[in-house]
Structure formats: structure tokens, C-alpha cells
Coordinates of C-alpha atoms in Angstrom, one line a residue:
M1 CA -0.1 0.1 -0.7
K2 CA 3.0 2.6 0.5
L3 CA 5.2 2.1 -2.1
T4 CA 1.4 2.6 -4.4
V5 CA 1.2 6.4 -2.6
I6 CA 5.1 6.8 -3.3
A7 CA 4.2 6.2 -6.6
L8 CA 1.1 8.4 -7.4
Y9 CA 2.3 10.8 -6.2
L10 CA 6.2 10.7 -8.1
L11 CA 2.8 10.3 -11.2
A12 CA 1.2 13.3 -10.0
A13 CA 4.7 15.6 -10.1
V14 CA 5.9 13.8 -13.2
V15 CA 2.1 14.9 -14.6
L16 CA 2.4 18.1 -13.2
V17 CA 6.2 19.1 -14.9
I18 CA 5.8 18.0 -18.1
G19 CA 2.4 20.4 -18.0
R20 CA 4.8 23.0 -16.8
I21 CA 7.3 22.8 -19.3
I22 CA 4.1 22.2 -22.6
L23 CA 2.7 25.3 -21.1
C24 CA 6.0 26.9 -21.2
R25 CA 6.2 26.3 -24.6
V26 CA 3.2 27.0 -25.2
H27 CA 4.0 30.7 -23.9
R28 CA 7.3 31.4 -25.6
T29 CA 5.1 30.7 -29.1
K30 CA 2.4 33.1 -28.3
Q31 CA 5.2 35.5 -27.7
A32 CA 7.3 35.3 -30.4
E33 CA 4.0 35.7 -32.8
I34 CA 3.0 39.0 -31.2
G35 CA 6.6 39.8 -31.0
N36 CA 6.7 39.4 -35.3
E37 CA 3.4 41.0 -35.8
N38 CA 4.3 44.4 -33.5
N39 CA 8.3 44.6 -36.0
K40 CA 5.6 44.0 -38.8
L41 CA 4.0 46.5 -37.7
V42 CA 7.2 48.7 -37.4
I43 CA 8.3 48.5 -40.3
G44 CA 6.6 51.1 -42.2
R45 CA 7.2 53.8 -39.7
T46 CA 9.8 56.8 -39.7
E47 CA 12.4 56.7 -37.5
V48 CA 12.1 60.5 -35.3
R49 CA 16.0 62.3 -35.6
I50 CA 16.3 65.4 -33.4
G51 CA 18.7 68.3 -34.9
L52 CA 21.7 70.1 -32.4
Q53 CA 18.6 73.5 -32.6
E54 CA 15.9 71.0 -30.7
V55 CA 18.4 69.5 -27.9
Q56 CA 19.1 73.1 -27.3
N57 CA 16.1 74.1 -26.7
R58 CA 14.9 71.5 -24.3
F59 CA 18.0 72.3 -21.9
F60 CA 16.6 75.9 -21.7
D61 CA 13.6 74.4 -21.4
D62 CA 13.9 72.9 -18.5
R63 CA 16.7 75.4 -17.0
M64 CA 13.8 77.7 -17.4
N65 CA 11.6 74.1 -15.8
R66 CA 13.9 73.9 -12.9
F67 CA 13.8 77.6 -11.7
L68 CA 10.3 78.3 -12.1
R69 CA 10.1 75.2 -9.6
S70 CA 13.0 76.4 -7.0
N71 CA 10.3 80.1 -7.1
F72 CA 6.8 79.2 -6.5
D73 CA 5.7 76.2 -4.2
G74 CA 3.2 74.1 -5.9
L75 CA 3.8 74.9 -9.7
K76 CA 1.9 72.8 -12.0
R77 CA 2.8 74.1 -15.3
W78 CA 3.9 76.8 -16.8
S79 CA 3.9 78.4 -20.6
P80 CA 5.2 80.7 -22.2
V81 CA 2.2 83.6 -22.6
S82 CA 3.3 83.4 -26.8
E83 CA 4.2 81.8 -28.6
N84 CA 7.9 82.0 -28.8
R85 CA 9.5 78.5 -26.8
V86 CA 12.1 79.8 -23.6
G87 CA 13.8 77.6 -25.6
E88 CA 14.0 79.2 -28.7
H89 CA 14.6 82.7 -27.1
W90 CA 16.9 82.4 -24.0
E91 CA 18.6 85.5 -22.6
G92 CA 16.2 88.5 -22.9
D93 CA 12.7 89.0 -21.3
H94 CA 9.6 86.4 -20.9
T95 CA 6.8 86.6 -19.9
I96 CA 5.5 83.7 -19.0
R97 CA 1.8 82.5 -17.2
L98 CA 2.2 80.3 -13.9
Y99 CA -0.7 77.8 -13.1
F100 CA -0.9 76.2 -9.9
F101 CA -1.9 73.1 -8.0
N102 CA -4.2 74.9 -5.7
G103 CA -7.0 77.2 -9.2
D104 CA -4.3 80.3 -9.4
S105 CA -2.9 81.8 -12.7
R106 CA -0.3 84.8 -13.1
E107 CA 2.3 85.9 -15.2
V108 CA 5.2 86.9 -14.0
K109 CA 8.6 88.4 -16.4
V110 CA 11.6 86.3 -16.2
T111 CA 14.5 88.7 -17.3
V112 CA 17.7 85.5 -18.5
P113 CA 20.8 88.3 -18.6
E114 CA 23.0 87.1 -21.4
D115 CA 26.2 85.7 -19.2
H116 CA 23.3 82.2 -19.0
L117 CA 24.1 82.2 -14.3
T118 CA 21.0 83.7 -13.4
P119 CA 17.1 83.9 -14.2
Q120 CA 15.0 86.3 -12.1
F121 CA 12.1 87.5 -11.8
T122 CA 9.6 90.1 -11.4
E123 CA 5.8 90.4 -11.2
Q124 CA 3.4 91.6 -14.5
R125 CA 0.8 93.6 -13.3

């Protein structure tokens, strides 16, 4: 009797291991099929390259973002009042609208000196 119980436990373990191996192979095959379908979709797309000017614009926009967030608590987002991005014309005066988490918004004037070191802001009225 004891030998029969051990044999049944071993048979159950072998069936579980074989079932797990089959499940893993089916899953891997399905993943490969999905990957091949996704690769077929990507083949016709063109590659997007970022030019040097765009890198510089993003750099200066990021500097302005860090400057504004360090000076205004609760800043949700900001946007330049003019259509031009901050990075396109970094030096000089920028009028920027600030939007806060509490629902307030206001305009500030940010002056960036030619040495690029420290922007300064004044409140717009």
C-alpha cells in the first residue's frame, strides 16, 4: 500500500512538471508570434531624429522649468505667453503664465541675462 501511494505522488509530480513545460513552451511561442506581428507594424515607420537646435531648446526649457519650480511652490505647469518657446530665444525678457495646483494662475516676467547664469523674475500686473 505504501509503495502505491509513493508511486502515485511521483506520477502526479511528473505530470505537473510535464504540464508546466508544455505551458511554458506554448507561452513562449505565443510571445514570439506577438513580437513578430509588432515588428511587422514597425517596419513602415520613419525614424525621428532630434536636431541640435531642438536639443538646445529642450535644455533651456528644462533650465527655466527648474528655475520656476524652485521659486514657486505648488507650480503645476507653466507656459510662455508668446508663441515662441523659451529655448528658442533664451536671453532677454520672457513673460510666462504660471498655473498652480490650487487653481490660481498669474503672469511673471523672467529676465535672463546674457551670462546665462541666474534668471530673475518680476511680477506682472
